Coordinates of C-alpha atoms and ligand atoms in Angstrom, one line a residue:
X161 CA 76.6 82.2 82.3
X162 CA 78.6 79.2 82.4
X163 CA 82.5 80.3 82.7
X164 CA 86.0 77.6 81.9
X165 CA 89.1 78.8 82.3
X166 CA 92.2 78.1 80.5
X167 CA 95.9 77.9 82.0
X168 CA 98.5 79.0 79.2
X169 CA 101.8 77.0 80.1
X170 CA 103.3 76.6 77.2
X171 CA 105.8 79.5 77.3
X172 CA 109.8 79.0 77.3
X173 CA 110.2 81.6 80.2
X174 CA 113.4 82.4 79.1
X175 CA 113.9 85.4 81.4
X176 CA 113.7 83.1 84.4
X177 CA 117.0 81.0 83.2
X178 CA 114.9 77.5 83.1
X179 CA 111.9 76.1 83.8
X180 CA 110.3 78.2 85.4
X181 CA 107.3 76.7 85.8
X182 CA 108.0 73.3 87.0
X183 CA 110.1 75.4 90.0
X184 CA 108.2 74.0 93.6
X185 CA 106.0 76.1 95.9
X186 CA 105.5 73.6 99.1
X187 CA 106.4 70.5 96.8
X188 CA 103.9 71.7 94.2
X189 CA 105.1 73.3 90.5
X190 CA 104.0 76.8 90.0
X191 CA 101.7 75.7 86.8
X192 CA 99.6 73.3 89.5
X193 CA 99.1 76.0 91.3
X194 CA 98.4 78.6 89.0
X195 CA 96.1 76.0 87.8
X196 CA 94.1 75.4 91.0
X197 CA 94.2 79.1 91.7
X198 CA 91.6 79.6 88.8
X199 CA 89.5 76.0 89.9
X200 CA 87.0 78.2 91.6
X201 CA 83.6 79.5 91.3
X202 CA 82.4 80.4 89.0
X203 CA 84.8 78.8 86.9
X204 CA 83.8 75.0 86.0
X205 CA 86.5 74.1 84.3
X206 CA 90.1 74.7 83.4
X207 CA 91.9 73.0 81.0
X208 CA 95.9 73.7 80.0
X209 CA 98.1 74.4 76.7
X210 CA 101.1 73.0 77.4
X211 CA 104.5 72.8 75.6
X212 CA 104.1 70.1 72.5
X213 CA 104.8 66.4 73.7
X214 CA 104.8 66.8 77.2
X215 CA 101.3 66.6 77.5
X216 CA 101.3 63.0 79.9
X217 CA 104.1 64.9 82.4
X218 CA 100.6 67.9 83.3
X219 CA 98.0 65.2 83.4
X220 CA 99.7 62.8 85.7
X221 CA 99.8 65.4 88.4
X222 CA 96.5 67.4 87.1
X223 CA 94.1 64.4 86.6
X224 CA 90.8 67.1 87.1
X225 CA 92.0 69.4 84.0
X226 CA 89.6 69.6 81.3
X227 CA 91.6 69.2 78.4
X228 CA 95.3 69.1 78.1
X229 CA 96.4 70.9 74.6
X230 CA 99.7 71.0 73.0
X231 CA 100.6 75.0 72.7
X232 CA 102.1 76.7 69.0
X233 CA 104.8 79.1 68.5
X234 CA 103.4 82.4 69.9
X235 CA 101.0 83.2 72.7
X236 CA 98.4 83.9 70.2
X237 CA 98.3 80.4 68.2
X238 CA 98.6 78.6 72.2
X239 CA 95.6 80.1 72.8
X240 CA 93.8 79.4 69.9
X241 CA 94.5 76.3 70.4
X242 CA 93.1 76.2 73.9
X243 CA 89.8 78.0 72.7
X244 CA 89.4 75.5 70.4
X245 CA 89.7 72.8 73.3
X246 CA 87.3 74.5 75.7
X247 CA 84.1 72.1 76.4
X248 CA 81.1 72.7 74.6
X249 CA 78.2 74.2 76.4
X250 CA 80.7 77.0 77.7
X251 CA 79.8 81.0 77.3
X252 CA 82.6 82.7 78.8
X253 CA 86.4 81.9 79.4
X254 CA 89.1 83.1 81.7
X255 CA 92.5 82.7 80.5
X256 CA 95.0 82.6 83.4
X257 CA 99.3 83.0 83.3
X258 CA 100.7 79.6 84.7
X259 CA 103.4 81.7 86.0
X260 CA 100.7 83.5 88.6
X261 CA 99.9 80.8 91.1
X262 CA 98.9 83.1 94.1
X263 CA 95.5 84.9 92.0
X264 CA 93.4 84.7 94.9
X265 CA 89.9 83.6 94.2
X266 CA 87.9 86.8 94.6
X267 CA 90.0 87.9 91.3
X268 CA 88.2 85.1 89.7
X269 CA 84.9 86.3 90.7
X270 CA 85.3 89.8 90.4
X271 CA 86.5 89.2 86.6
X272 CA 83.7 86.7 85.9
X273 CA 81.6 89.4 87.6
X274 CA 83.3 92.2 85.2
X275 CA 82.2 89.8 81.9
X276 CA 78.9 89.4 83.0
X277 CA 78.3 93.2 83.1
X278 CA 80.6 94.6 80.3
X279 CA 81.3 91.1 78.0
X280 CA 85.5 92.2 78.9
X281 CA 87.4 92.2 82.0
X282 CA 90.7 92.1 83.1
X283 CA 92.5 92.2 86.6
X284 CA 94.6 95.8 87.1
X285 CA 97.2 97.2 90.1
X286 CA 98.0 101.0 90.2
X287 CA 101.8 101.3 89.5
X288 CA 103.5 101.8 93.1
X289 CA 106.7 102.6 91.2
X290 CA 107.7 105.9 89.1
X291 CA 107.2 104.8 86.1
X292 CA 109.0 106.4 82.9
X293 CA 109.2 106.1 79.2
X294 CA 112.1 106.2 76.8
X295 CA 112.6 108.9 74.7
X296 CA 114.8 109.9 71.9
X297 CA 117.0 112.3 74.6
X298 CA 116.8 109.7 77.7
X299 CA 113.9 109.2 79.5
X300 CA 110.7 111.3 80.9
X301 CA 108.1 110.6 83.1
X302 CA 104.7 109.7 83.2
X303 CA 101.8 110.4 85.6
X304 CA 101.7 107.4 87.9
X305 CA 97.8 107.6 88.3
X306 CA 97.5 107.1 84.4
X307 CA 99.2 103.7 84.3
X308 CA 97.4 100.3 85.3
X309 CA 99.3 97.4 84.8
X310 CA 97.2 94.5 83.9
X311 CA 97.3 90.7 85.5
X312 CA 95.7 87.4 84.6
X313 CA 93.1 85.9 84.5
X314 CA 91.3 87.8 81.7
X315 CA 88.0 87.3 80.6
X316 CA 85.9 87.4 77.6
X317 CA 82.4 86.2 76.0
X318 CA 84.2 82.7 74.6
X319 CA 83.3 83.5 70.8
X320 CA 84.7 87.5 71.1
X321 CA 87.9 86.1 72.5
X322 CA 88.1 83.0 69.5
X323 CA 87.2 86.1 67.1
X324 CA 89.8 88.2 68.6
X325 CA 92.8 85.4 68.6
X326 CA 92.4 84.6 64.7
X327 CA 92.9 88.6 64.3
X328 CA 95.6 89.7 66.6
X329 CA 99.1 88.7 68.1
X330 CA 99.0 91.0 71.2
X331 CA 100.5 90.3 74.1
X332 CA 97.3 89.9 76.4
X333 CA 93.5 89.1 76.1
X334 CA 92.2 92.7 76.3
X335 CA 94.9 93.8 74.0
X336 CA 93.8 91.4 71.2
X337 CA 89.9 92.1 71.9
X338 CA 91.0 95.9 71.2
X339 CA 91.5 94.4 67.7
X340 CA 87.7 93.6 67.0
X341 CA 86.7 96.6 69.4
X342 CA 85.6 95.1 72.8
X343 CA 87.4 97.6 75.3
X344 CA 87.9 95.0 78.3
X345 CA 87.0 96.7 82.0
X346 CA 89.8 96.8 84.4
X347 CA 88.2 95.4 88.0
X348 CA 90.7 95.7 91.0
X349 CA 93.7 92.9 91.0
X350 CA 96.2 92.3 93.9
X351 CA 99.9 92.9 94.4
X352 CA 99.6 89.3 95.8
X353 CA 98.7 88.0 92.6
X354 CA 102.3 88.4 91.3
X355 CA 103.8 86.5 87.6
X356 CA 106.7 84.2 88.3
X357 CA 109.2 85.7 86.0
X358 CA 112.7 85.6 87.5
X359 CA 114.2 82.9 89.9
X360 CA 114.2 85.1 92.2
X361 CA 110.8 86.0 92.8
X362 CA 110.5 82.7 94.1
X363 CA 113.1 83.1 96.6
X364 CA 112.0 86.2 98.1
X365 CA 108.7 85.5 98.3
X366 CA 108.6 82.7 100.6
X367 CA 108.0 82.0 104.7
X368 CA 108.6 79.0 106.5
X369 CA 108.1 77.9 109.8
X370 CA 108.3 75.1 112.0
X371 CA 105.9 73.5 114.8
X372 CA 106.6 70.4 117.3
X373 CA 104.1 68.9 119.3
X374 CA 103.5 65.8 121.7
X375 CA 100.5 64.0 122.9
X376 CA 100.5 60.8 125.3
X377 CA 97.7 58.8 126.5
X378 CA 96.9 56.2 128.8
X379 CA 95.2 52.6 127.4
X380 CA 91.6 52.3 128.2
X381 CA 90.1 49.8 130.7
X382 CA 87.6 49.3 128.6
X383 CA 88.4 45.9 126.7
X384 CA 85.8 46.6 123.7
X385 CA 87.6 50.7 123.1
X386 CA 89.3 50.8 119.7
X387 CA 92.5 52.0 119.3
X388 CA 93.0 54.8 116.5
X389 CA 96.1 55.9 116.0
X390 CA 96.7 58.3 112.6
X391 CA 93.4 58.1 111.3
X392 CA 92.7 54.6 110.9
X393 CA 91.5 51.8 113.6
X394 CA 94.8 49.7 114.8
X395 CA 93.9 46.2 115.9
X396 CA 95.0 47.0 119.5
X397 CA 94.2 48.0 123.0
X398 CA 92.1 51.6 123.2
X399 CA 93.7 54.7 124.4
X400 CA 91.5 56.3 127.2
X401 CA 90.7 60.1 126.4
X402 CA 87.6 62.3 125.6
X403 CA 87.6 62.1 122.5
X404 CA 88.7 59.1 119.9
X405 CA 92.4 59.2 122.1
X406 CA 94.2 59.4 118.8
X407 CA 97.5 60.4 119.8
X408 CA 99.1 60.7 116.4
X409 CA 96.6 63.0 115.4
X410 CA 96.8 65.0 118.3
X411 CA 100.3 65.8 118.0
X412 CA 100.0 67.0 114.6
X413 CA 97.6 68.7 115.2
X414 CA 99.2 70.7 117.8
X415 CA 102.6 70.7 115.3
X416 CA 100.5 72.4 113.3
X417 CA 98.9 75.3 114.9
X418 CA 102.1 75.9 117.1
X419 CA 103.8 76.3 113.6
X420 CA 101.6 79.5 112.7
X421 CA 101.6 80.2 116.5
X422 CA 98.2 79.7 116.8
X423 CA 97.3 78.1 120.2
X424 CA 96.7 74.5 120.9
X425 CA 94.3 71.8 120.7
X426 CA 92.8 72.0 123.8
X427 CA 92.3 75.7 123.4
X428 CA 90.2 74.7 120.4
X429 CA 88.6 71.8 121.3
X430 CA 88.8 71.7 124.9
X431 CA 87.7 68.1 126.9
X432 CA 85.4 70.3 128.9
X433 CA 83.2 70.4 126.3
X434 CA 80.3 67.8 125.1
X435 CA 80.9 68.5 121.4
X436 CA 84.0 66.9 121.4
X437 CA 82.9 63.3 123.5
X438 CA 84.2 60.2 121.2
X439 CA 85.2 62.8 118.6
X440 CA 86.7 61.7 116.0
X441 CA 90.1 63.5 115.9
X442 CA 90.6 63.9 112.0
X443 CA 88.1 66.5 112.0
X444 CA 90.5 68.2 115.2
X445 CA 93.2 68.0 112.6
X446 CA 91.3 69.4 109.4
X447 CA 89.8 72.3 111.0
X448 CA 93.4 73.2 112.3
X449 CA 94.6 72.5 108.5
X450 CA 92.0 75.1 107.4
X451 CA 92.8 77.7 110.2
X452 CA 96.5 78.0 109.1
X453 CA 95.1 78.2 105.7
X454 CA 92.8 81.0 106.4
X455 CA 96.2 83.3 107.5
X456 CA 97.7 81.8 104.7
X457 CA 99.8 79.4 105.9
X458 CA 100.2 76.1 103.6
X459 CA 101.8 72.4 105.0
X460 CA 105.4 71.5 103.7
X461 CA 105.6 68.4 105.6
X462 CA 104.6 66.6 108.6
X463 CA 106.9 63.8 110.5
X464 CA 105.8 62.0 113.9
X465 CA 107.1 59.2 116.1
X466 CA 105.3 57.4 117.8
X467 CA 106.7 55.7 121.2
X468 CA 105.0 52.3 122.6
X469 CA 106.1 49.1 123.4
X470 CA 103.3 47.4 121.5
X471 CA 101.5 47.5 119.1
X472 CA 103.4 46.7 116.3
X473 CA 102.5 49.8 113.7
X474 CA 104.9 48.9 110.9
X475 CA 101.8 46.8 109.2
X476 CA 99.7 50.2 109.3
X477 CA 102.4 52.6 109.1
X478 CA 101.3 53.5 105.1
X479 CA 97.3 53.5 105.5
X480 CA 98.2 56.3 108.4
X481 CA 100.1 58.3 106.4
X482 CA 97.4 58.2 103.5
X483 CA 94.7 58.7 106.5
X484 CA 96.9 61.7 107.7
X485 CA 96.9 62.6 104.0
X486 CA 94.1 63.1 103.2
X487 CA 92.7 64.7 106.2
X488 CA 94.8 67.8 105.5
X489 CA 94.5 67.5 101.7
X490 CA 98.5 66.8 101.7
X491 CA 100.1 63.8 99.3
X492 CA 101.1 60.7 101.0
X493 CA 104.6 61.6 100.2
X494 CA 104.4 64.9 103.1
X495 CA 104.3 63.0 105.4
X496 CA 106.6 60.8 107.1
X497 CA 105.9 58.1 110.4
X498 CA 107.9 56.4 112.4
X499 CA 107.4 54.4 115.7
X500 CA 109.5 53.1 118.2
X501 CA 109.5 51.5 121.7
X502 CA 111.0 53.0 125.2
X503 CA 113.1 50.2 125.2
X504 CA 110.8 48.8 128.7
X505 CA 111.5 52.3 130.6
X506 CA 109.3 54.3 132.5
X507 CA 105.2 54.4 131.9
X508 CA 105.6 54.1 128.1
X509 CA 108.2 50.8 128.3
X510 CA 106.0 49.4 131.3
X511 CA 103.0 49.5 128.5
X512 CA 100.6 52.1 130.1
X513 CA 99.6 54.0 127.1
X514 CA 101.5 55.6 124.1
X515 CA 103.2 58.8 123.1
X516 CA 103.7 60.7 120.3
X517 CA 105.9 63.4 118.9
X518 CA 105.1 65.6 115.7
X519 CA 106.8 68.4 114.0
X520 CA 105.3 70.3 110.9
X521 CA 106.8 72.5 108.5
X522 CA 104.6 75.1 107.0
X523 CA 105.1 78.0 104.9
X524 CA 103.5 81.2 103.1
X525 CA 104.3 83.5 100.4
X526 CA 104.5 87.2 100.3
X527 CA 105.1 89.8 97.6
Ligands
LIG156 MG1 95.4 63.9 123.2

């Protein structure tokens, strides 16, 4: 079964007091996130209904979305219109809140998973709260264990759901499919997986932390070493070390895992071992990239400085930060470089190698 997904972001989000959507998670707007949240497998791909005429703002920072659609007046129509958009060849369709960027993936599977058995599925949390209903004399309550309340994405059979749209204007996909009679299954959601709905949700929900590090190396004998520094090969003298001897990298790198407190570089890759002879340090700093981001942890920023008296890095400074870039899946813009010299003092300023400092910002969200 072939599954797309489609990102409804066309709402006014009125409750949040502005624009709710384009509010920044680690330099990224919720949508983008909300959209990439539901990029996964099985899903192949996602497209977005957006708000009329700002179509060109979504695709310039979502270049891999499948179609970009302008929205209607109600939920309802901006979904039809997103139906209508999804790529031929497509059976099944998850349709995703661009205010819930933190749906982990296994939501998306376990709701493809819930359409592939039972045509209808949609995420669901127990209520945690007492949860009671207005009556004619005040309120009364209801039995907690008989309440689910239901997330995004929701899935569906693609020609049930465009059957369902033309029929209903309910609030959610398994609401409308109630309409033609297809009773969507409820498969376990996550608290995590929370809708962006006032501005201070976004406040709350956010953890930030900062990691320094410093690495120094001595030049190489060896007249035919490169030198790397950040990624890329600097017309230079070599840096001795066990592995490439790429200083900047190493000091992010060590930025980076101090930030979630999570050991050092040569607790990960220690010289000692083989594996790591002539490595080349990029893959040091991508592994420690996707180690923060296994305990959740996402990069902010990253700033070094690098100290030597030559060579002159100014000339490189912007293919580093792209190297540096796109080792950790960041945008140029996160990261910033500087270098320096000692002014002539001590081992730096007498030439014998070069030293870097780093410090990385990181943060994660909570509910
Ligand atoms: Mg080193």
């Amino acid at each position: 079964m072939k599954f797309c997904g489609i990102v409804l972001a066309a709402g006014s989000g009125t409750r949040f007091g502005g624009d709710k959507l384009w509010q920044t998670i680690g330099g990224e707007p919720v949508w983008l996130r909300s959209w990439r949240a539901l990029s996964v497998p099985p899903v192949e791909a996602v497209g977005l209904v957006v708000p009329a005429g700002t179509e060109g703002r979504f695709s310039a920072l979502a270049p891999g979305a499948a179609f970009i659609v302008a929205g209607g007046e109600t939920r309802t129509q901006s979904l039809a219109r997103g139906l209508r958009a999804v790529p031929t060849g497509c059976d099944a369709v998850l349709v995703h809140d661009a205010a819930r960027p933190f749906c982990p993936p296994d939501i998306v599977a376990r709701v493809a998973a819930g359409v592939e058995s039972d045509r209808a599925a949609f995420p669901a949390v127990p209520a945690v709260d007492t949860v009671r209903m207005k009556t004619a004399h005040g309120t009364s309550i209801i039995d907690r264990d008989s309440v689910l309340l239901a997330q995004t994405p929701q899935g569906a059979m693609l020609e049930d759901l465009r059957r369902a749209a033309a029929s209903s204007e309910a609030t959610d996909e398994a609401a409308m499919l109630e309409g033609i009679g297809i009773y969507a299954i409820p498969v376990p959601g996550d608290p995590v997986n929370k809708k962006i709905t006032f501005a201070e949700d976004l406040r709350l929900s956010s953890e930030t932390r900062v990691g320094i590090g410093y690495d120094s190396h001595r030049f190489s004998d060896d007249p035919n070493r490169p030198l790397w520094l950040g990624g890329i090969e600097v017309p230079g003298r070599g840096l001795a070390g066990h592995s490439d001897a790429d200083a900047v990298l190493h000091a992010i790198t060590d930025a980076i895992l101090g930030a979630a407190a999570m050991g050092d570089i040569g607790e990960h890759y220690p010289d000692t071992d083989p594996r790591w002879k002539d490595a080349c340090s990029g893959q040091f700093l991508a592994a420690a990239g996707q180690l923060i981001a296994a305990d959740g942890w996402y990069i902010v920023s990253t700033d070094v400085t690098v100290i030597a008296e030559s060579p002159k890095l100014a000339p490189h400074r912007a293919a580093m930060r792209a190297a540096i870039a796109e080792c950790l899946g960041l945008d140029p813009s996160q990261i910033g470089l500087k270098a320096t010299t000692n002014e002539r003092m001590g081992s730096i300023g007498r030439g014998e190698g070069i030293a870097c400092m780093a410090v990385a910002t990181i943060a994660r969200t909570h509910v």
